[in-house]
Amino acid sequence: MHVEYWHRQEPPKPLFPDIEWQKPEQRSLAGTLLILGGNAHGFAAVAQAYQDAAKAGIGESRVVLPDVLKKTIDPLALDCVFVPTNPSGGLSKEALPQLQAAAAWASGLLLIGDAGRNSETAILFEQLLQGSPDKPTVITRDAVDLISSSWPMLLERPTSVFVITFAQLQRLFQSVYYPKTVLFSMQLTTLVETLHKFTTTYPATIVTFHQKQLIVASGGQVSTTPWDDPLRIWRGSVASVAAVYAVQHANMFQAITVSVSR
C-alpha cells in the first residue's frame, strides 16, 4: 500500500538526511534539556536518560531529583537540581518554583518516568507543563500515566511528543473520545491510516511500537522503521534521543523520525 503520508525508513540510513547535517556542531548551540523523574527509591531511568542525551548530542542536561537522594548522587556524574521530597518519596508541591526556574533554563523537557504514583507529584508536573506550552516536551514510560488528566491539553500542542506503549495509545484515544479504536490485532496499514487521521486532528507527535515497527506520527504524516529492540523503548532510550532532536530541529516529524534511525 502506497499513500503519500506514509514514509518508510530503513536504518541506518535516515529518511531525512538534512536533519543530521543540520545538527549543531557547537555545544553552546546544541540546546538544553531538563530531565524529570526518579523518586526516593530509584533514579536509574534518570541517569540513563542523562547519558543517552549526552551521546545524542545535547548541549547540556540537568536532572530534577528529590532532595532525599542528595547524599546518594555523585555530583560529578549528574548535573542535578534537588527539590523537596514528599512523604511518598516523590517530588513535593513545594518544588514548583524550583521546577519553573529549571524549566525556564531549558530548551526542552523530558519526563522519563519512575517519579512515583502519588497525586502530589502528578499535580506538580501538570502545573509545570501548563506553564511551559512552547517547549518541546517528550513524555514516556509511567510518566505518561502519571499525568493522564493532562492528556487532552497536551494533545493540542505541537510541542508534545508521546513515546508510548500500544496500551497507552489506546487510553490516549479514549481520553479525547476519539471515534476510532486502536486494537492489538490491527494490521499495520490500518494503524498507519488511523494515526494519520488522529494527528491531522491533534498536533501532538505520537511514537509507538506495533508489529515490529517503530511508528512516528505527526501532523498527519506517519513513518515506520523496522525495530527489533523494544527494550530500548521501554528503558526510555528512544524518548531520550527523541528529546534531543526535538530541541534541535523545528520540524518535529522529520526530527523524531530521524532520531529513531540512530
CSV table of C-alpha atoms in Angstrom, one decimal:
chain,number,residue,atom,x,y,z
A,1,MET,CA,0.0,0.0,0.0
A,2,HIS,CA,1.4,3.4,-1.0
A,3,VAL,CA,0.0,6.6,0.3
A,4,GLU,CA,1.7,10.0,0.3
A,5,TYR,CA,1.6,10.4,4.1
A,6,TRP,CA,3.3,7.0,4.8
A,7,HIS,CA,7.1,7.2,4.9
A,8,ARG,CA,9.2,4.0,5.3
A,9,GLN,CA,12.6,4.4,6.9
A,10,GLU,CA,15.3,1.7,6.6
A,11,PRO,CA,18.1,2.2,9.2
A,12,PRO,CA,20.9,3.1,9.5
A,13,LYS,CA,20.0,5.5,6.6
A,14,PRO,CA,18.0,8.4,7.9
A,15,LEU,CA,14.9,9.2,5.9
A,16,PHE,CA,15.6,12.9,6.1
A,17,PRO,CA,19.4,13.3,5.9
A,18,ASP,CA,19.2,17.1,6.2
A,19,ILE,CA,18.2,16.6,9.9
A,20,GLU,CA,21.6,15.0,10.6
A,21,TRP,CA,23.6,17.5,8.5
A,22,GLN,CA,21.9,20.4,10.4
A,23,LYS,CA,22.8,19.1,13.9
A,24,PRO,CA,24.6,21.9,15.8
A,25,GLU,CA,28.3,21.2,16.0
A,26,GLN,CA,29.0,23.6,18.8
A,27,ARG,CA,27.8,22.6,22.3
A,28,SER,CA,26.6,26.1,23.0
A,29,LEU,CA,24.2,25.9,20.2
A,30,ALA,CA,23.0,22.3,20.8
A,31,GLY,CA,20.2,23.1,23.3
A,32,THR,CA,19.5,22.4,26.9
A,33,LEU,CA,17.4,19.6,28.3
A,34,LEU,CA,15.7,19.3,31.7
A,35,ILE,CA,15.0,15.6,32.7
A,36,LEU,CA,12.3,14.9,35.3
A,37,GLY,CA,11.8,11.6,37.0
A,38,GLY,CA,13.0,9.4,39.8
A,39,ASN,CA,12.0,9.1,43.4
A,40,ALA,CA,13.4,8.3,46.8
A,41,HIS,CA,13.6,4.6,45.8
A,42,GLY,CA,15.4,4.9,42.5
A,43,PHE,CA,16.8,7.1,39.8
A,44,ALA,CA,18.2,4.7,37.2
A,45,ALA,CA,16.0,5.9,34.4
A,46,VAL,CA,17.0,9.5,35.0
A,47,ALA,CA,20.7,8.6,35.0
A,48,GLN,CA,20.3,6.5,31.8
A,49,ALA,CA,18.4,9.4,30.1
A,50,TYR,CA,21.2,11.8,31.0
A,51,GLN,CA,23.8,9.5,29.4
A,52,ASP,CA,21.6,8.9,26.3
A,53,ALA,CA,21.0,12.6,25.8
A,54,ALA,CA,24.7,13.3,26.0
A,55,LYS,CA,25.5,10.6,23.4
A,56,ALA,CA,22.8,12.1,21.1
A,57,GLY,CA,24.5,15.5,21.2
A,58,ILE,CA,22.6,17.7,23.6
A,59,GLY,CA,24.4,20.8,24.6
A,60,GLU,CA,23.7,20.5,28.3
A,61,SER,CA,21.3,18.5,30.5
A,62,ARG,CA,20.1,18.8,34.1
A,63,VAL,CA,18.0,16.4,36.1
A,64,VAL,CA,15.5,17.1,38.8
A,65,LEU,CA,15.5,14.7,41.7
A,66,PRO,CA,14.1,14.6,45.3
A,67,ASP,CA,16.5,16.1,47.8
A,68,VAL,CA,16.4,12.9,49.8
A,69,LEU,CA,18.8,11.5,47.2
A,70,LYS,CA,21.3,14.2,47.6
A,71,LYS,CA,23.8,12.1,49.6
A,72,THR,CA,23.4,9.3,47.1
A,73,ILE,CA,24.3,11.1,43.8
A,74,ASP,CA,27.8,11.7,42.6
A,75,PRO,CA,27.8,15.4,41.7
A,76,LEU,CA,30.4,14.7,39.0
A,77,ALA,CA,28.2,12.1,37.3
A,78,LEU,CA,24.9,14.1,37.0
A,79,ASP,CA,24.1,17.8,36.9
A,80,CYS,CA,21.3,17.8,39.5
A,81,VAL,CA,18.6,20.1,40.8
A,82,PHE,CA,17.5,18.8,44.2
A,83,VAL,CA,14.0,19.7,45.2
A,84,PRO,CA,11.7,19.0,48.2
A,85,THR,CA,10.5,15.4,48.7
A,86,ASN,CA,7.0,14.4,49.8
A,87,PRO,CA,6.3,11.6,52.2
A,88,SER,CA,5.8,9.1,49.3
A,89,GLY,CA,9.4,9.7,48.1
A,90,GLY,CA,8.3,11.8,45.1
A,91,LEU,CA,8.6,15.5,44.3
A,92,SER,CA,6.7,17.7,46.7
A,93,LYS,CA,4.3,20.5,45.6
A,94,GLU,CA,6.8,22.9,47.3
A,95,ALA,CA,9.2,22.1,44.5
A,96,LEU,CA,7.2,24.1,41.9
A,97,PRO,CA,9.2,27.4,42.0
A,98,GLN,CA,12.5,25.4,41.5
A,99,LEU,CA,11.0,23.4,38.7
A,100,GLN,CA,9.7,26.5,37.0
A,101,ALA,CA,13.2,28.1,37.2
A,102,ALA,CA,14.8,25.0,35.8
A,103,ALA,CA,12.3,24.8,33.0
A,104,ALA,CA,13.0,28.4,32.1
A,105,TRP,CA,16.6,27.5,31.6
A,106,ALA,CA,15.8,24.5,29.4
A,107,SER,CA,15.1,24.4,25.7
A,108,GLY,CA,13.1,21.3,26.2
A,109,LEU,CA,11.7,18.9,28.8
A,110,LEU,CA,11.9,15.1,29.2
A,111,LEU,CA,9.5,13.3,31.6
A,112,ILE,CA,11.3,10.0,31.8
A,113,GLY,CA,9.3,8.2,34.5
A,114,ASP,CA,9.9,6.5,37.8
A,115,ALA,CA,8.6,9.5,39.6
A,116,GLY,CA,6.2,7.5,41.7
A,117,ARG,CA,2.5,7.3,41.5
A,118,ASN,CA,1.3,9.9,44.1
A,119,SER,CA,-1.1,12.6,43.2
A,120,GLU,CA,1.0,15.4,44.5
A,121,THR,CA,3.8,14.7,42.0
A,122,ALA,CA,1.2,14.4,39.3
A,123,ILE,CA,-0.3,17.8,40.1
A,124,LEU,CA,3.2,19.3,40.3
A,125,PHE,CA,4.1,18.0,36.8
A,126,GLU,CA,0.8,19.2,35.4
A,127,GLN,CA,1.3,22.7,36.8
A,128,LEU,CA,4.8,22.8,35.3
A,129,LEU,CA,3.6,21.7,31.8
A,130,GLN,CA,0.8,24.3,31.9
A,131,GLY,CA,3.4,27.0,32.3
A,132,SER,CA,5.7,25.6,29.5
A,133,PRO,CA,3.4,25.4,26.5
A,134,ASP,CA,6.1,26.3,23.9
A,135,LYS,CA,8.9,24.0,25.0
A,136,PRO,CA,9.3,20.6,23.2
A,137,THR,CA,8.2,18.1,25.8
A,138,VAL,CA,8.8,14.4,25.5
A,139,ILE,CA,6.8,12.1,27.8
A,140,THR,CA,7.3,8.4,28.2
A,141,ARG,CA,7.1,5.3,30.4
A,142,ASP,CA,5.0,5.6,33.5
A,143,ALA,CA,5.2,9.4,33.4
A,144,VAL,CA,2.6,9.2,30.7
A,145,ASP,CA,0.1,7.6,33.1
A,146,LEU,CA,1.1,9.9,35.9
A,147,ILE,CA,-0.2,13.0,34.1
A,148,SER,CA,-3.1,11.3,32.4
A,149,SER,CA,-5.5,14.1,33.3
A,150,SER,CA,-3.5,16.5,31.1
A,151,TRP,CA,-3.6,14.3,28.0
A,152,PRO,CA,-6.3,16.3,26.2
A,153,MET,CA,-4.4,19.6,26.8
A,154,LEU,CA,-1.1,18.1,25.7
A,155,LEU,CA,-2.6,16.5,22.6
A,156,GLU,CA,-3.5,20.0,21.4
A,157,ARG,CA,0.2,21.1,21.5
A,158,PRO,CA,2.5,20.7,18.5
A,159,THR,CA,5.4,20.7,21.1
A,160,SER,CA,4.2,17.4,22.8
A,161,VAL,CA,5.8,14.1,22.0
A,162,PHE,CA,4.3,10.9,23.5
A,163,VAL,CA,6.6,7.8,23.3
A,164,ILE,CA,4.1,5.2,24.4
A,165,THR,CA,3.1,1.6,24.5
A,166,PHE,CA,0.2,0.4,22.4
A,167,ALA,CA,-1.9,0.0,25.6
A,168,GLN,CA,-1.2,3.7,26.4
A,169,LEU,CA,-2.1,4.6,22.9
A,170,GLN,CA,-5.5,3.0,23.4
A,171,ARG,CA,-6.1,5.0,26.5
A,172,LEU,CA,-4.9,8.2,24.9
A,173,PHE,CA,-7.5,7.8,22.2
A,174,GLN,CA,-10.2,7.2,24.8
A,175,SER,CA,-9.2,10.3,26.8
A,176,VAL,CA,-10.4,12.5,24.0
A,177,TYR,CA,-13.3,10.2,23.0
A,178,TYR,CA,-11.8,9.6,19.6
A,179,PRO,CA,-14.3,7.7,17.5
A,180,LYS,CA,-11.8,5.2,16.2
A,181,THR,CA,-10.4,2.4,18.4
A,182,VAL,CA,-6.9,1.0,18.1
A,183,LEU,CA,-6.5,-2.7,18.6
A,184,PHE,CA,-3.5,-5.0,19.1
A,185,SER,CA,-4.9,-7.1,16.2
A,186,MET,CA,-4.8,-4.2,13.8
A,187,GLN,CA,-2.9,-4.5,10.5
A,188,LEU,CA,-0.1,-2.1,10.2
A,189,THR,CA,-1.7,-0.3,7.2
A,190,THR,CA,-4.9,0.3,9.3
A,191,LEU,CA,-2.9,1.7,12.2
A,192,VAL,CA,-0.9,4.0,9.9
A,193,GLU,CA,-4.2,5.3,8.4
A,194,THR,CA,-5.7,5.8,11.9
A,195,LEU,CA,-2.6,7.7,13.2
A,196,HIS,CA,-2.6,9.8,10.1
A,197,LYS,CA,-6.2,10.9,10.8
A,198,PHE,CA,-5.6,11.3,14.5
A,199,THR,CA,-2.5,13.5,14.1
A,200,THR,CA,-4.3,15.6,11.5
A,201,THR,CA,-6.8,16.4,14.2
A,202,TYR,CA,-4.4,16.7,17.2
A,203,PRO,CA,-1.0,18.4,16.6
A,204,ALA,CA,1.0,16.3,19.1
A,205,THR,CA,3.5,13.7,18.0
A,206,ILE,CA,2.9,10.0,18.7
A,207,VAL,CA,5.7,7.4,18.8
A,208,THR,CA,4.6,3.8,19.4
A,209,PHE,CA,5.6,0.2,18.6
A,210,HIS,CA,3.5,-2.3,16.6
A,211,GLN,CA,4.2,-5.4,14.5
A,212,LYS,CA,8.0,-4.9,14.8
A,213,GLN,CA,7.8,-1.4,13.6
A,214,LEU,CA,8.5,1.8,15.4
A,215,ILE,CA,5.9,4.3,14.3
A,216,VAL,CA,6.1,8.1,14.4
A,217,ALA,CA,3.0,10.2,13.6
A,218,SER,CA,2.9,13.9,13.5
A,219,GLY,CA,0.9,16.5,11.5
A,220,GLY,CA,-0.8,13.8,9.5
A,221,GLN,CA,2.5,12.3,8.4
A,222,VAL,CA,3.5,8.8,9.5
A,223,SER,CA,6.8,7.0,9.3
A,224,THR,CA,7.6,3.3,10.1
A,225,THR,CA,11.0,2.0,11.0
A,226,PRO,CA,11.8,-1.8,11.4
A,227,TRP,CA,12.6,-2.3,15.0
A,228,ASP,CA,13.9,-5.4,16.8
A,229,ASP,CA,14.9,-4.0,20.2
A,230,PRO,CA,11.7,-2.9,22.0
A,231,LEU,CA,13.6,-2.8,25.3
A,232,ARG,CA,15.2,0.5,24.1
A,233,ILE,CA,11.7,2.0,24.0
A,234,TRP,CA,10.7,0.7,27.5
A,235,ARG,CA,14.0,1.7,29.1
A,236,GLY,CA,13.5,5.3,27.8
A,237,SER,CA,16.4,5.5,25.4
A,238,VAL,CA,14.2,6.2,22.4
A,239,ALA,CA,12.5,9.0,24.2
A,240,SER,CA,15.8,10.5,25.4
A,241,VAL,CA,17.3,10.7,21.9
A,242,ALA,CA,14.0,12.0,20.6
A,243,ALA,CA,14.0,14.8,23.1
A,244,VAL,CA,17.5,15.9,21.9
A,245,TYR,CA,16.3,16.0,18.3
A,246,ALA,CA,13.1,17.8,19.2
A,247,VAL,CA,15.1,20.5,20.9
A,248,GLN,CA,17.5,20.9,18.0
A,249,HIS,CA,15.1,20.9,15.0
A,250,ALA,CA,11.9,22.8,14.2
A,251,ASN,CA,10.3,20.0,12.0
A,252,MET,CA,9.0,17.6,14.7
A,253,PHE,CA,8.0,14.8,12.3
A,254,GLN,CA,11.3,14.7,10.5
A,255,ALA,CA,13.4,15.2,13.7
A,256,ILE,CA,11.7,12.4,15.6
A,257,THR,CA,11.7,10.0,12.6
A,258,VAL,CA,15.5,10.5,12.1
A,259,SER,CA,16.1,10.2,15.9
A,260,VAL,CA,14.9,6.6,15.8
A,261,SER,CA,17.3,5.7,12.9
A,262,ARG,CA,20.3,6.1,15.2
